[in-house]
Amino acid sequence: MNQSINKLPPTIIFIFGGSGDLAYRKLLPALYNLYIDKYLPEKYFIYGIGRTEFNENEYLDYIKKGISSFSRRKENLEEIWKVFSPNIDYIKADLEQEATYKDMADKVAVKEKEWGEKANTMYYMSVAPQMAPMIATKLHEHKLTEDPCRSRIVFEKPFGHDLKSAMDLNILLGTMFKEEQIYRIDHYLGKETVQNILALRFANALFEPLWSSHYIDHVQITVAEDIGVEGRGSYYEGAGALRDMVQNHILQLVCMIAMEAPVSFAADEIRNKKLDVLKAIRRWQKDEVHRNAVRGQYSEGWVHGKEIIAYHAEKGVTPASPVETFAAVKFYVDNWRWKDVPFFVRTGKAMQSKSSLIVIEFKPAPQFSFPAEAGETWRPNRLVISIQPQMNIRLRFQAKRPGPQMLLQPVDMVFNYTDAYGDNSPEAYETLLEDVIEGNPTLFMRADQVEMAWEIIQPILEAWHTRPPVDFPNYEPGTWGPEDAEALIARDGYNWTTLPK
Ligand code: BG6
C-alpha cells in the first residue's frame, strides 16, 4: 500500500527506550504519519528496544494505543495499522550487555539479505541522558556505526548539563563518530511555525530593511506552559527552567530572529549563521546576573480550574528545592544589527496559559502631526509570531477610527495558519525524523552550537548555584511568574506581551 514516492534508501530504525514515553507519545505516532504521507522509505523496519517485558503482540498493541491517542491522524487506523505494523518489532534487552549489540548487528544483516541491498541505520537515544554515552560507545565498538554515510545517531536533550559536560560528551562522540552522523535534537526547530520564521524573514523584502536596531526597539520571547512538572520531578531536579528551556529552545528562537540571511539553505550555512548569533550574545559576568536574570518556583494553586501541587511537593523533588521552574533573562546580541536592542526571554511551568510567543516591537513613530487626543491609544508597531498553541502572525499598526475626528487606534493584521492550511500541520518529530532519514542535519544542533549555548547560560547557572534562592516558592500557578520578572522588563519601560484573548 505504501507506494513511497521518494527514493529513500532502505532504513532500519532502532529506538533505545522503545517502551518509554517519548516513543509512545511522539516517535511512533510521528513515524506512523510519515508512513501515511509516504515519507518513509519503501523498505523500512522499526525496532523498539527496552527493558520492559512484552508478550507476543503486546508491544504492538501498546504502540497502537499510543498512535490512536497521540497521532494527529486517527482516521482509518485499523486499515493503515495492518500494513504499517508488520514492520515494527520489539527487542527486550539489557543495554549494557554485549549480546544486545551482537543481536542488533545480526538483525541488520538479516534485513539487508532480505532486501538484497545495504540499509541505512538510525539509532535513536530515547533514554535517560546518562545512558546515551554508554550506548553510543557500544554501538561504535560493535561497528554498528562504521559507515558514516549510512548510520546516524540521534540524541535527545539535555546534551550535557553544563558547558564542561557538553564539551566532554562532544569530545567522546568525536572520537567515535563523524559530526555528520550525530543528530542533536531540539524539537522546537521542527515546529512549522518556527521554521516559518526563516520564510517570513528571508522570503519577504518587506521586513529586512526594518530588521535592526534602527527600527526595532526590543524583542520578547515567551515560552509559557500551563502545566506543572507532572511527575517528571526527578528529571527536573537536575535541570530547572534555564537548562530545560533557555539553553536550547529559547536560544534557538533568538538565533532565528537575530541571524543574518544565509546565502543558501545548506545545513552548515544556516548553522553558521546561527552560531554567529550565539557568539555575539553578551556573556553576563556573575555579578551582573542578578540584574539581568530572574528565577522562580511555583507554589500550590490552580490553573484553569485544575489544582496544581507545589513544585517542591512533587515526587522526586527535595522539599526545599532551589530548582527554578521559571526563568527570565535579558540578553543583548552585540553586533551591528542588534546594537543595544534588548531581547527579553521568559519561560515557566504552571503559568496562566500555554503560549509560545515572539514579539518584535518597533520604535514608535513620531507623533508630531497628530493632535495629542488623536493618539491617546498610540502604540508602536509590533510583529507578534505565535508559535503555539495558536499558530499565527500578527502585525499591529495604527488605523483611523471611523468618524468625523482623526482618532487613532491600534489594529492587528493577522495571518492564521489554521485558516490558511487547516489544522493538520506535521508535528515537529515528523519533520525531524524525516530529516534524519534523509540525512539533512539543518534543523539539528551542531557540537559548537550546543557548547556556545551552554557558554551563554553558564554564568547564570553558576551565580544561581552560589546564591540559593531565599524566596521560593515565589509565584502562584495561573500567573505569569514572579513579580521580579515584571520588574526585569519594567526597568527598561516595557511590559510582557500576551496574546489578546
Ligand atoms: C521539553 C522540556 O524540551 O519541552 C519540557 O523538557 C517541556 O519540560 C517541553 O514541557 C515543551 O515542549 P512543547 O513542544 O510542548 O512546547
Coordinates of C-alpha atoms in Angstrom, one line a residue, residues 197-433:
I197 CA 10.4 32.4 10.8
L198 CA 13.0 31.8 8.1
A199 CA 10.4 32.2 5.4
L200 CA 9.0 35.3 7.0
R201 CA 12.4 36.9 7.3
F202 CA 14.1 35.8 4.1
A203 CA 11.4 35.3 1.6
N204 CA 9.9 38.7 2.0
A205 CA 11.5 42.0 1.1
L206 CA 9.3 43.9 3.5
F207 CA 10.8 43.1 6.8
E208 CA 14.6 43.0 6.2
P209 CA 15.1 46.8 5.8
L210 CA 13.4 47.3 9.2
W211 CA 15.1 44.3 10.9
S212 CA 17.7 46.0 13.0
S213 CA 18.3 48.4 15.9
H214 CA 17.4 51.3 13.6
Y215 CA 13.8 50.3 13.7
I216 CA 13.4 47.6 16.3
D217 CA 13.1 48.7 19.9
H218 CA 13.2 45.4 21.7
V219 CA 12.3 41.7 21.3
Q220 CA 10.4 39.5 23.7
I221 CA 10.2 35.7 23.7
T222 CA 7.8 33.9 26.0
V223 CA 7.5 30.1 26.2
A224 CA 4.9 29.5 28.9
E225 CA 3.3 26.3 29.9
D226 CA 0.1 25.9 31.9
I227 CA 1.1 22.6 33.5
G228 CA 3.5 21.8 36.3
V229 CA 6.3 19.2 36.0
E230 CA 3.6 16.5 36.3
G231 CA 5.6 13.6 37.7
R232 CA 8.9 14.5 36.0
G233 CA 10.3 15.8 39.2
S234 CA 13.4 13.6 39.4
Y235 CA 14.4 14.7 35.9
Y236 CA 13.6 18.3 36.5
E237 CA 15.6 18.5 39.8
G238 CA 18.7 18.0 37.7
A239 CA 17.5 20.6 35.1
G240 CA 15.4 23.6 36.0
A241 CA 13.9 26.0 33.5
L242 CA 17.2 27.5 32.4
R243 CA 18.7 24.2 31.3
D244 CA 15.4 22.7 30.2
M245 CA 14.2 25.5 28.0
V246 CA 16.5 28.5 27.7
Q247 CA 19.8 26.8 26.8
N248 CA 18.2 25.1 23.9
H249 CA 14.7 26.1 22.6
I250 CA 14.7 29.7 23.6
L251 CA 18.3 30.5 22.4
Q252 CA 17.4 28.8 19.1
L253 CA 14.5 31.1 18.8
V254 CA 16.8 34.1 19.5
C255 CA 19.0 32.8 16.7
M256 CA 16.2 32.5 14.2
I257 CA 15.2 36.1 14.9
A258 CA 18.7 37.6 15.0
M259 CA 20.6 35.6 12.4
E260 CA 21.9 37.1 9.1
A261 CA 20.4 35.9 5.8
P262 CA 22.0 32.6 4.8
V263 CA 23.4 32.5 1.3
S264 CA 21.9 29.1 0.8
F265 CA 19.8 26.6 2.8
A266 CA 22.8 24.2 3.1
A267 CA 22.8 22.8 6.7
D268 CA 26.1 24.3 7.7
E269 CA 25.4 27.7 6.2
I270 CA 22.3 28.0 8.3
R271 CA 24.1 26.7 11.4
N272 CA 27.0 29.0 10.9
K273 CA 24.7 32.0 10.8
K274 CA 23.0 30.9 14.0
L275 CA 26.4 30.3 15.6
D276 CA 27.3 33.9 14.8
V277 CA 24.3 35.0 16.9
L278 CA 25.3 32.8 19.8
K279 CA 28.9 34.1 19.6
A280 CA 27.6 37.7 19.8
I281 CA 25.3 37.2 22.8
R282 CA 26.7 39.1 25.7
R283 CA 28.0 36.9 28.4
W284 CA 26.9 38.2 31.8
Q285 CA 29.5 38.4 34.5
K286 CA 28.5 36.6 37.6
D287 CA 27.9 39.8 39.4
E288 CA 25.7 41.1 36.6
V289 CA 23.4 38.1 36.8
H290 CA 21.0 39.4 39.5
R291 CA 20.2 42.5 37.4
N292 CA 19.6 40.5 34.2
A293 CA 18.1 37.2 35.2
V294 CA 15.2 36.2 37.4
R295 CA 14.2 32.8 38.7
G296 CA 11.0 31.5 40.2
Q297 CA 9.3 28.4 41.6
Y298 CA 5.6 27.8 41.7
S299 CA 3.6 27.1 44.9
E300 CA 0.4 25.1 45.0
G301 CA -2.6 26.6 43.4
W302 CA -4.9 26.4 40.4
V303 CA -4.7 26.7 36.7
H304 CA -7.9 26.7 34.6
G305 CA -9.8 25.2 37.5
K306 CA -7.3 22.4 37.9
E307 CA -5.4 22.0 41.1
I308 CA -1.6 22.0 40.8
I309 CA 0.6 20.8 43.6
A310 CA 3.6 22.9 44.6
Y311 CA 6.8 22.0 42.8
H312 CA 8.5 21.2 46.0
A313 CA 5.8 18.7 46.8
E314 CA 6.2 16.8 43.5
K315 CA 7.5 13.2 43.7
G316 CA 11.3 13.1 43.3
V317 CA 11.8 16.8 44.4
T318 CA 13.5 17.7 47.6
P319 CA 11.2 19.8 50.0
A320 CA 13.4 22.9 50.0
S321 CA 14.5 22.5 46.3
P322 CA 16.3 25.5 44.9
V323 CA 15.4 24.5 41.4
E324 CA 13.7 27.1 39.2
T325 CA 10.5 26.4 37.3
F326 CA 10.6 29.9 35.9
A327 CA 13.4 31.8 34.3
A328 CA 13.5 35.2 32.7
V329 CA 16.7 36.7 31.2
K330 CA 17.6 39.9 29.4
F331 CA 20.1 39.3 26.6
Y332 CA 22.0 41.5 24.2
V333 CA 23.3 40.4 20.8
D334 CA 26.4 42.5 20.5
N335 CA 26.7 43.0 16.8
W336 CA 26.0 45.9 14.3
R337 CA 22.4 44.8 13.6
W338 CA 21.3 44.4 17.2
K339 CA 23.3 47.1 19.0
D340 CA 21.6 47.9 22.2
V341 CA 18.3 46.1 21.4
P342 CA 17.3 44.1 24.5
F343 CA 16.0 40.6 24.0
F344 CA 13.8 39.6 27.0
V345 CA 13.0 36.0 27.3
R346 CA 11.0 34.1 29.8
T347 CA 9.7 30.6 30.3
G348 CA 7.9 28.9 33.1
K349 CA 5.7 26.0 34.2
A350 CA 2.3 26.3 35.7
M351 CA 1.7 29.7 34.2
Q352 CA -1.5 31.4 33.2
S353 CA -1.7 29.8 29.8
K354 CA 0.3 27.8 27.3
S355 CA 1.8 30.3 24.9
S356 CA 5.0 30.5 22.9
L357 CA 5.2 33.9 21.5
I358 CA 7.9 36.1 19.9
V359 CA 7.3 39.8 19.9
I360 CA 9.2 42.2 17.8
E361 CA 8.4 45.7 18.9
F362 CA 9.3 48.6 16.6
K363 CA 10.4 52.0 17.7
P364 CA 7.4 54.4 18.0
A365 CA 6.6 56.6 15.0
P366 CA 7.0 60.3 15.7
Q367 CA 3.6 61.7 16.8
F368 CA 4.1 65.3 15.8
S369 CA 1.5 65.6 13.0
F370 CA -1.4 64.3 15.1
P371 CA -3.1 66.2 17.9
A372 CA -2.4 64.6 21.3
E373 CA -6.0 63.5 21.7
A374 CA -5.8 61.6 18.3
G375 CA -3.3 59.3 19.7
E376 CA -4.4 58.5 23.2
T377 CA -4.0 54.9 22.3
W378 CA -0.9 55.5 20.3
R379 CA 1.1 52.2 20.2
P380 CA 4.3 51.3 18.4
N381 CA 4.1 48.8 15.5
R382 CA 4.5 45.2 16.6
L383 CA 5.0 41.9 14.9
V384 CA 3.9 39.0 17.0
I385 CA 4.7 35.5 16.0
S386 CA 2.7 33.0 17.9
I387 CA 4.3 29.6 17.7
Q388 CA 1.7 27.6 19.8
P389 CA -1.0 26.8 20.6
Q390 CA -2.3 29.5 18.3
M391 CA -0.3 29.5 15.1
N392 CA -0.4 32.9 13.7
I393 CA 1.5 36.1 12.9
R394 CA 0.0 39.5 13.6
L395 CA 1.2 42.9 12.6
R396 CA -0.1 45.8 14.7
F397 CA -0.4 49.2 13.1
Q398 CA -2.4 52.4 13.7
A399 CA -5.6 53.0 11.9
K400 CA -8.1 55.8 11.9
R401 CA -11.3 55.1 13.7
P402 CA -14.3 55.8 11.6
G403 CA -15.9 59.2 12.4
P404 CA -15.5 62.9 11.9
Q405 CA -12.5 63.2 14.1
M406 CA -9.0 62.0 13.5
L407 CA -8.8 59.4 16.2
L408 CA -6.2 56.6 16.0
Q409 CA -6.4 53.1 17.2
P410 CA -4.0 50.1 17.0
V411 CA -5.4 47.2 14.9
D412 CA -4.0 43.8 14.0
M413 CA -3.5 42.3 10.6
V414 CA -3.5 38.5 11.2
F415 CA -2.2 35.6 9.2
N416 CA -3.7 32.4 10.7
Y417 CA -2.2 29.0 9.9
T418 CA -5.3 27.1 10.5
D419 CA -7.4 29.4 8.3
A420 CA -4.8 29.1 5.5
Y421 CA -3.8 25.4 5.8
G422 CA -6.2 23.7 8.1
D423 CA -5.1 22.4 11.5
N424 CA -3.2 19.3 10.4
S425 CA 0.3 20.5 10.1
P426 CA 3.1 17.9 10.7
E427 CA 4.3 17.5 14.2
A428 CA 7.9 18.6 15.0
Y429 CA 9.0 15.0 15.4
E430 CA 7.7 14.1 11.9
T431 CA 9.9 16.8 10.3
L432 CA 12.9 15.9 12.4
L433 CA 12.7 12.1 11.9

